[in-house]
Every structure is written in C-alpha cells, then in structure tokens.
C-alpha cells in the first residue's frame, strides 16, 4: 500500500483540470455556464468567488461569444482560458480558425462529447475530431491525473509556440469520474508555467498593431503556410516542455505512450479512457503469452507520423479504435495511422473499430475479443 | 468472471436524489485518506429525481486503470427496497458476496422478492432500517449516510474512523456541527447493529 501522501487526492477529471487552472490562475476566463458545460468552470467559478484566484470571469450569452471574448482578451495580452464540450465546441467552430489564424495562445479544456442529432451529450470524440483541422494543438487525456497534468502542459505549450491548445478529456468517463491523482505544489507550477509575455498585445498602446486585417490573394496563402510551420514546431517545444514537466512531477508524456509494444505482434491504437481499460486486457493476455500492446495517442495535433510508424512497423497487425466517425470517409485516428504507415513505406494489416459513440460503454471483454480475433466487427456496439 | 480480483467493486442502487453519489464519495475519500486507490462514477443517464440510478465505486491497493462500468460487484448496496421490483440488484452477486439494503423487511423476505422477479441470490443479505434509524436519531430520512455504517461493518474495506472524519470534513460546513454529530451517531449505530 502506498504511503499516505497529502498530494494523493481524489477528484473528478473536471475538478482536476480546475485545480490545474487554479494554479495557472489565468487573467481572463470567458464562460457560457449552461449545458453542455462541465464541472470545470463550476469548480473554477467557486475558486474565484472564494477569492482563491484573481481571474476575470466573463459570463457571456453563448459559446460563440465565449471564444470570441477569449480572442479579444488574448489579443489584448491576457492569459486566457475557457472550457466547453459537445455542441458548445461546435458553436465555437467559426472562431476556432480565427484564434489559430491570429496565433493566440488560448487554452480550451474540453470534455469530449457527442454531437446532435439525435440529442446526446454523453462521451465520445465527435466534437473534438470535428475541430482537428482548425489549427489548434490537441492533447488527449486518459484519466484525471492526465487531465490535471496536460492542462498545465497545454497552457505552457500554447504560450510557447503562440498557438491555441485543446486539452481533451473523455466526457463523463473522465470529467465526472472520481479518481486519484497527485498534484504539484503551487509554487512549482507557477514557476513551470511562468509569466506570459504577450507578443504585440493590443493594450500596448505605444506600439499599436492590427489584428485580423484583410489578407487577399497576395498574402493569405503565406499566412496559412506559416501556420503549418508553427504547428510543426510544436513537436520540438512539446518535447522540451514535457521534459521540464517530468522534472517537477516525475511523470513523463511523450507524443504517445507505448504499453507492452516491445515485440508485440498486435498493437492497438487509441486515445482517451479506452486505453486504461485496454491496458488491463493487455496485462491479462500477456500473462497468457499473447504478444499484444497498446499505443495511446497523447498529441493528436500535430500528429507524429514518423514516430508512430516507427513503433508500429514491426507489428503484424494493428487495430485502431476510434470514438468518432468521419462520415463518408474513414475514422480519424485510423486514417492517420494508415497515412503514417504509408509515409514510412510500411504496409500493414490495419483494422478499424469504432466504439463508444454517444456514451456507449466499452468493456474489457470487447477489447479482448478484438485482440484475440473473436470479434471481427467494425462497430463495437 | 471477475476481471481483476484485487479490486473491490461496489454498485449502489438508489433513486435520483437519495444521495448514492454522496455515499460513494464519502467512502472513496475515506479510502484515499487510508492511502488506497479509488474510482467512483455514476451510470451516466438522465438524472431525474426519483428515477432509478446506479453508482459505481472501486477501491484497490493498486492504481485502477480500467474505465468500464462494474459488471461483477463484490457488494451491492440498495438504498430503496422498492427498487427490487425494477432493478436486477443481484446480477453477478455470488454466494460469497453480499447485498446490503435499506429495508424493514427480513432477509428471507428480500430473498423471496428477488426470486419472484426471476433473480437468484444465495449470498448474505444485510437488511438495515436506515430510514427508521436516521429518522429516530437525525430527525430526517438520510439513509445514504446511515447505511455506510452497515457497509463498513460488513465489508471492512475502510475504517469507521476514516468515514466519520470524511463525513465531518464534507458536511460540517454545509449542515452545521449539531446535525453532523447526529448523522455520525446514526452511522455509528448502524455500524454497531447486528
């Protein structure tokens, strides 16, 4: 049994992210506090009301306004955070592109959930996958610990590379589930996050700048190329930040986590809570002599093609679990894995499974049946 | 059947508003206080006052990795015996496992009701009149916390002192020290009941 530790606490994933935000203490947090909101802003609003944080909370009339206010605050030079999920993220969609186009380091904490219709706000990855091409960094979390840790990493990363970042936990499975986690001392966190040094803030009235002017045929293209370049730089900075984070937490987050992939004949690829559930199955099957492993995505945008192909290249079979569809195309993570292997000139047998849409439970038995070949279905209903 | 034998798994059956989530939370925090690992989450459905709910709680000496709902519990806690008519509370409960229920009925009677609904349970049934006890001591029906006393007596998965301490921590500010003390008295009485 582990020794009693005051830093070993149990919180919902939402409260864990809120605790990280308390330590970050953003200057501004615009929020739209009704369904499909999460415990994140509820918890944070309490911190603010109790005087634990000096943050300006702006209550707005929609998620479109929440992210718009965040854009204004961030352009003004404020450290800015908001949180949403499901339809809320969908409603933000227009402004997501504006945020990344303006290179504003806003942190958006998301409890990933389904999209209507039919109406459903339970866990899946439809909302965040719909935003995967919007120029935001996307970090997935497996549990409450990662929701806490990656909220800290995401904030620092966004500000370092001047790109907005989404920290994504599974709606309900993580956001509303109480789990153990270890937090880091306030002082260490504050030192890790550092002071925000805004680039060209609007409030610097001595050096006036314009944000978001017209860029026509002669320059718009170059802005978009720059955005892609900036996104590629995320890899280098992420690695540095992850190293710094490991120093204060003893927890390491690479682009992805490999679990028992050494010598694995079958590797399952996924993101979020399903990876935890699958680890239990891997433990069982490994004991029975099956050579199986997991690759869990941490960083989905930018996507580390080469590194992932390097891990998958020796496996005989790869199974990709997606908690979203890309209707009319192939599921998002599956498509990326295929692309990674093709770019590396490694053609493999890759199977696609879709699970958990609209909060449908995923059981260990289902994962076991896929890994042992008993279940050949595409949909894990 | 059970996937990870060293994780203690509990399902609470209740109705929306009866405080099963609070009961699970108190136990979870008590276990954390004792250095254990926990995981607690509701069966995510539309939460309506009075509708049947299910809340899951895992307690373990090792980190808990899985996120699947509990399918094979070690103990089931039922906060309202009218649920016996609509919920299969004894699913996957075997003869070595226990059912703790807030009820005035005898264990034989409860076993009969389960059997009449097509269920089969050969394990031990622990009925406790948590409504009566809490009305008598607290003056309000608070079966969710009172039943924790019985739960600890039966399972010994956490210590009574930890639960009392956690209860005080969570509730003292909300309901005042007098009512907190009465609640704790009721929990202790339930713990001492045979």
Coordinates of C-alpha atoms in Angstrom, one line a residue, chain A residues 2-353:
Chain A
X2 CA 1.2 3.4 -0.9
X3 CA 2.2 5.7 1.9
X4 CA -0.2 8.4 2.8
X5 CA 0.5 11.5 0.9
X6 CA -1.3 14.8 1.1
X7 CA -0.8 15.2 -2.6
X8 CA -2.6 11.9 -3.2
X9 CA -6.2 13.1 -3.6
X10 CA -9.3 12.0 -5.4
X11 CA -11.2 14.4 -7.7
X12 CA -13.3 14.2 -10.9
X13 CA -11.4 14.8 -14.0
X14 CA -13.2 18.1 -14.3
X15 CA -12.2 19.2 -10.8
X16 CA -8.7 18.0 -11.5
X17 CA -8.5 20.3 -14.6
X18 CA -10.0 23.1 -12.5
X19 CA -7.3 22.6 -9.8
X20 CA -4.6 23.0 -12.5
X21 CA -6.3 26.1 -13.7
X22 CA -6.4 27.5 -10.1
X23 CA -2.6 27.1 -10.1
X24 CA -2.3 28.7 -13.6
X25 CA -4.6 31.5 -12.5
X26 CA -5.5 32.9 -15.9
X27 CA -6.2 36.6 -16.2
X28 CA -9.5 36.1 -18.1
X29 CA -11.9 33.2 -18.4
X30 CA -15.0 33.9 -20.6
X31 CA -17.6 31.2 -20.0
X32 CA -21.1 30.1 -21.0
X33 CA -22.2 28.3 -18.0
X34 CA -25.1 26.1 -19.1
X35 CA -25.5 22.6 -20.8
X36 CA -23.3 21.2 -22.2
X37 CA -20.9 22.8 -19.7
X38 CA -18.9 20.7 -17.3
X39 CA -17.8 20.8 -13.7
X40 CA -14.6 22.6 -14.8
X41 CA -16.0 26.1 -14.8
X42 CA -18.3 25.4 -12.0
X43 CA -15.4 24.5 -9.8
X44 CA -13.3 27.3 -11.1
X45 CA -16.1 29.9 -10.5
X46 CA -16.1 28.7 -6.8
X47 CA -12.4 29.3 -6.6
X48 CA -12.9 32.8 -8.0
X49 CA -15.9 33.5 -5.7
X50 CA -13.9 32.4 -2.7
X51 CA -11.1 34.7 -3.6
X52 CA -8.6 32.0 -4.3
X53 CA -7.8 33.3 -7.8
X54 CA -7.7 36.7 -9.3
X55 CA -9.3 35.9 -12.7
X56 CA -11.9 38.0 -14.5
X57 CA -14.7 35.6 -15.3
X58 CA -16.9 36.9 -18.1
X59 CA -20.3 35.3 -18.4
X60 CA -21.4 35.5 -22.0
X61 CA -24.5 34.5 -24.0
X62 CA -23.2 31.6 -26.0
X63 CA -20.1 29.6 -26.7
X64 CA -19.5 31.5 -29.8
X65 CA -19.3 34.6 -27.6
X66 CA -17.2 32.8 -25.0
X67 CA -14.4 32.0 -27.5
X68 CA -14.9 35.5 -29.2
X69 CA -14.3 37.2 -25.8
X70 CA -11.3 34.9 -25.3
X71 CA -9.9 36.0 -28.6
X72 CA -10.3 39.7 -27.5
X73 CA -8.7 39.1 -24.1
X74 CA -5.8 37.1 -25.5
X75 CA -5.1 39.6 -28.2
X76 CA -5.1 42.3 -25.5
X77 CA -2.3 40.4 -23.8
X78 CA -4.2 38.4 -21.1
X79 CA -3.6 34.8 -20.3
X80 CA -6.9 33.3 -21.4
X81 CA -8.7 30.0 -20.8
X82 CA -12.1 28.7 -21.4
X83 CA -13.8 25.3 -21.3
X84 CA -16.6 23.6 -23.2
X85 CA -17.8 20.4 -24.9
X86 CA -20.2 18.9 -27.5
X87 CA -22.5 21.5 -29.1
X88 CA -20.6 24.2 -27.3
X89 CA -17.4 23.4 -29.2
X90 CA -19.4 23.1 -32.5
X91 CA -20.8 26.6 -31.9
X92 CA -17.2 27.9 -31.4
X93 CA -16.1 26.4 -34.7
X94 CA -16.0 29.7 -36.7
X95 CA -13.9 31.4 -34.1
X96 CA -11.5 28.4 -33.7
X97 CA -10.0 29.2 -37.0
X98 CA -9.7 32.9 -36.1
X99 CA -7.9 32.0 -32.9
X100 CA -5.3 29.9 -34.6
X101 CA -5.1 32.3 -37.6
X102 CA -4.3 35.1 -35.1
X103 CA -1.8 32.9 -33.3
X104 CA -3.5 33.4 -29.9
X105 CA -2.3 31.0 -27.2
X106 CA -5.8 30.3 -25.7
X107 CA -6.2 27.1 -23.7
X108 CA -9.5 25.3 -24.1
X109 CA -10.3 22.5 -21.8
X110 CA -12.7 20.0 -23.3
X111 CA -14.8 17.2 -22.0
X112 CA -15.2 15.4 -25.3
X113 CA -18.8 14.5 -26.0
X114 CA -21.3 13.5 -28.8
X115 CA -23.0 15.9 -31.2
X116 CA -26.7 16.1 -32.1
X117 CA -28.9 15.0 -33.8
X118 CA -30.3 13.0 -32.1
X119 CA -29.7 14.8 -28.9
X120 CA -26.9 13.3 -26.8
X121 CA -24.2 14.9 -24.7
X122 CA -22.5 11.8 -23.5
X123 CA -18.9 10.9 -24.0
X124 CA -17.4 10.4 -27.4
X125 CA -14.8 12.2 -29.6
X126 CA -17.1 13.6 -32.3
X127 CA -16.8 17.2 -31.1
X128 CA -13.0 17.4 -30.9
X129 CA -12.5 15.4 -34.1
X130 CA -14.7 18.0 -35.9
X131 CA -12.1 20.6 -34.9
X132 CA -9.0 18.6 -35.8
X133 CA -8.1 20.7 -38.9
X134 CA -8.7 24.1 -37.2
X135 CA -5.1 24.8 -36.4
X136 CA -5.3 24.0 -32.7
X137 CA -2.9 21.7 -30.8
X138 CA -4.9 18.7 -29.4
X139 CA -3.8 16.8 -26.4
X140 CA -5.8 13.7 -25.3
X141 CA -6.1 12.5 -21.6
X142 CA -6.6 9.0 -20.3
X143 CA -7.7 9.9 -16.7
X144 CA -8.0 12.6 -14.1
X145 CA -4.2 12.7 -13.5
X146 CA -3.6 13.4 -17.2
X147 CA -6.4 16.0 -17.2
X148 CA -4.5 17.8 -14.5
X149 CA -1.1 17.3 -15.9
X150 CA -1.9 18.2 -19.5
X151 CA -3.9 21.3 -18.6
X152 CA -0.5 22.6 -17.2
X153 CA 1.4 21.3 -20.2
X154 CA -1.2 22.6 -22.7
X155 CA -1.1 26.2 -21.2
X156 CA 2.7 26.4 -21.4
X157 CA 2.9 24.8 -24.8
X158 CA 0.3 27.2 -26.3
X159 CA 2.1 30.2 -25.0
X160 CA 5.5 28.9 -26.1
X161 CA 4.5 28.3 -29.7
X162 CA 1.8 31.0 -29.9
X163 CA -0.8 28.5 -31.0
X164 CA -4.1 27.7 -29.2
X165 CA -4.4 24.3 -27.5
X166 CA -7.2 22.0 -26.6
X167 CA -6.8 19.6 -23.6
X168 CA -9.2 16.8 -24.2
X169 CA -10.6 14.5 -21.5
X170 CA -13.4 12.0 -22.2
X171 CA -16.7 13.5 -21.3
X172 CA -18.2 11.8 -18.2
X173 CA -15.7 8.8 -18.2
X174 CA -13.1 11.3 -17.0
X175 CA -14.8 14.6 -16.4
X176 CA -17.4 13.2 -13.9
X177 CA -15.4 10.2 -12.6
X178 CA -13.6 10.5 -9.2
X179 CA -10.1 9.2 -9.4
X180 CA -6.8 9.5 -7.5
X181 CA -4.3 12.0 -8.6
X182 CA -1.2 13.7 -7.4
X183 CA -1.0 17.5 -7.7
X184 CA 2.2 19.6 -7.7
X185 CA 2.9 22.4 -5.3
X186 CA 1.5 25.8 -6.3
X187 CA 5.0 27.4 -6.3
X188 CA 6.5 24.7 -8.6
X189 CA 3.5 25.0 -11.0
X190 CA 3.8 28.8 -11.1
X191 CA 7.5 28.5 -11.9
X192 CA 6.8 25.9 -14.6
X193 CA 4.1 28.0 -16.3
X194 CA 6.0 31.3 -15.9
X195 CA 4.8 34.7 -16.8
X196 CA 3.0 35.3 -20.0
X197 CA 5.0 37.6 -22.3
X198 CA 2.4 38.7 -24.8
X199 CA 3.6 39.3 -28.4
X200 CA 2.1 42.5 -29.9
X201 CA -0.7 42.9 -27.3
X202 CA -3.4 45.3 -28.2
X203 CA -3.1 47.0 -24.9
X204 CA 0.4 48.1 -25.7
X205 CA -0.9 51.5 -26.9
X206 CA 2.5 52.9 -27.6
X207 CA 3.0 50.2 -30.2
X208 CA -0.4 50.0 -32.0
X209 CA -1.0 46.9 -34.1
X210 CA -3.9 45.5 -36.1
X211 CA -5.2 42.0 -35.6
X212 CA -7.1 40.1 -38.3
X213 CA -7.0 42.5 -41.3
X214 CA -7.9 41.5 -44.8
X215 CA -5.2 39.4 -46.5
X216 CA -6.0 38.8 -50.1
X217 CA -4.6 36.7 -52.9
X218 CA -1.2 38.1 -52.5
X219 CA -0.6 37.2 -48.8
X220 CA -3.4 34.9 -47.3
X221 CA -1.6 31.8 -48.7
X222 CA 1.6 32.7 -46.8
X223 CA -0.2 33.2 -43.6
X224 CA -1.6 29.6 -43.9
X225 CA 1.9 28.3 -44.7
X226 CA 3.2 30.0 -41.6
X227 CA 0.6 28.4 -39.5
X228 CA 1.6 24.9 -40.7
X229 CA 5.2 25.8 -40.0
X230 CA 4.3 26.9 -36.5
X231 CA 2.4 23.7 -35.9
X232 CA 5.4 21.6 -36.9
X233 CA 7.5 23.5 -34.3
X234 CA 5.1 22.2 -31.7
X235 CA 6.9 18.8 -31.7
X236 CA 10.2 20.3 -30.6
X237 CA 8.7 22.6 -27.9
X238 CA 6.3 19.9 -26.7
X239 CA 9.3 17.6 -26.1
X240 CA 11.1 20.3 -24.1
X241 CA 8.1 21.2 -22.0
X242 CA 7.3 17.5 -21.4
X243 CA 10.9 17.2 -20.1
X244 CA 10.5 20.2 -17.8
X245 CA 7.2 18.8 -16.6
X246 CA 8.8 15.5 -15.8
X247 CA 11.3 17.2 -13.6
X248 CA 8.6 18.7 -11.3
X249 CA 6.1 15.7 -11.5
X250 CA 8.1 12.6 -12.2
X251 CA 5.5 11.9 -14.9
X252 CA 6.5 11.6 -18.5
X253 CA 4.3 12.3 -21.5
X254 CA 5.8 11.6 -24.9
X255 CA 3.8 12.3 -28.1
X256 CA 2.2 8.9 -27.4
X257 CA 2.5 6.2 -24.7
X258 CA 3.6 2.7 -25.6
X259 CA 2.4 -0.1 -23.4
X260 CA 3.8 -3.6 -23.9
X261 CA 4.6 -2.8 -27.5
X262 CA 8.1 -4.4 -27.3
X263 CA 7.9 -7.4 -29.5
X264 CA 4.2 -7.1 -29.9
X265 CA 2.6 -8.9 -32.8
X266 CA -0.7 -6.9 -32.4
X267 CA -0.8 -3.3 -31.4
X268 CA -4.0 -1.4 -30.6
X269 CA -4.0 2.3 -31.1
X270 CA -6.4 4.6 -29.3
X271 CA -6.9 7.9 -27.3
X272 CA -8.6 8.6 -24.0
X273 CA -10.0 6.4 -21.3
X274 CA -10.3 3.3 -23.5
X275 CA -6.5 3.0 -23.3
X276 CA -6.7 2.4 -19.5
X277 CA -9.4 -0.2 -20.0
X278 CA -7.3 -1.9 -22.7
X279 CA -4.2 -2.0 -20.5
X280 CA -6.0 -4.3 -18.1
X281 CA -6.8 -6.6 -21.1
X282 CA -3.2 -6.4 -22.3
X283 CA -1.9 -7.5 -18.8
X284 CA -4.2 -10.5 -18.9
X285 CA -3.3 -11.5 -22.5
X286 CA 0.4 -11.0 -21.9
X287 CA 0.2 -13.4 -19.0
X288 CA -1.3 -15.9 -21.3
X289 CA 1.6 -15.5 -23.7
X290 CA -0.1 -13.3 -26.3
X291 CA 2.2 -10.7 -27.8
X292 CA -0.1 -7.6 -27.7
X293 CA 0.4 -4.0 -26.8
X294 CA -1.0 -0.5 -27.0
X295 CA -0.1 2.8 -28.5
X296 CA -2.0 5.6 -26.8
X297 CA -2.1 9.0 -28.5
X298 CA -1.3 11.9 -26.3
X299 CA -0.6 14.5 -29.1
X300 CA -3.1 14.2 -31.9
X301 CA -2.4 17.7 -33.4
X302 CA 0.2 17.9 -34.6
X303 CA 0.3 14.2 -35.5
X304 CA 3.6 12.4 -35.0
X305 CA 3.6 10.3 -38.2
X306 CA 7.2 9.1 -38.3
X307 CA 7.5 8.2 -34.6
X308 CA 4.2 6.3 -34.6
X309 CA 5.2 4.4 -37.8
X310 CA 8.5 3.5 -36.1
X311 CA 6.6 1.8 -33.2
X312 CA 4.1 0.1 -35.5
X313 CA 6.5 -1.1 -38.2
X314 CA 7.3 -4.5 -36.6
X315 CA 3.8 -5.5 -35.6
X316 CA 1.9 -8.0 -37.7
X317 CA -1.5 -6.5 -37.1
X318 CA -2.7 -3.1 -36.0
X319 CA -6.1 -2.3 -34.6
X320 CA -7.2 1.3 -34.4
X321 CA -10.0 2.2 -32.0
X322 CA -11.9 5.4 -32.8
X323 CA -14.6 7.1 -30.7
X324 CA -15.8 9.1 -33.7
X325 CA -16.7 8.7 -37.3
X326 CA -15.7 10.7 -40.3
X327 CA -18.9 10.1 -42.2
X328 CA -18.2 9.3 -45.8
X329 CA -14.5 8.7 -45.0
X330 CA -12.6 6.5 -42.6
X331 CA -12.5 7.2 -38.8
X332 CA -9.9 9.9 -37.8
X333 CA -7.2 8.0 -35.9
X334 CA -7.5 5.1 -38.3
X335 CA -6.8 7.4 -41.3
X336 CA -3.8 8.9 -39.6
X337 CA -2.3 5.5 -38.7
X338 CA -2.8 4.4 -42.3
X339 CA -1.1 7.6 -43.5
X340 CA 1.7 7.2 -41.1
X341 CA 2.5 3.6 -42.2
X342 CA 2.2 4.6 -45.9
X343 CA 4.6 7.5 -45.5
X344 CA 7.0 5.2 -43.8
X345 CA 6.5 2.7 -46.7
X346 CA 5.3 0.0 -44.3
X347 CA 2.2 -1.6 -45.5
X348 CA 0.4 -3.4 -42.7
X349 CA -2.8 -5.0 -41.9
X350 CA -4.8 -2.3 -40.1
X351 CA -8.2 -2.9 -38.7
X352 CA -10.6 -0.2 -37.7
X353 CA -13.1 -0.4 -34.8

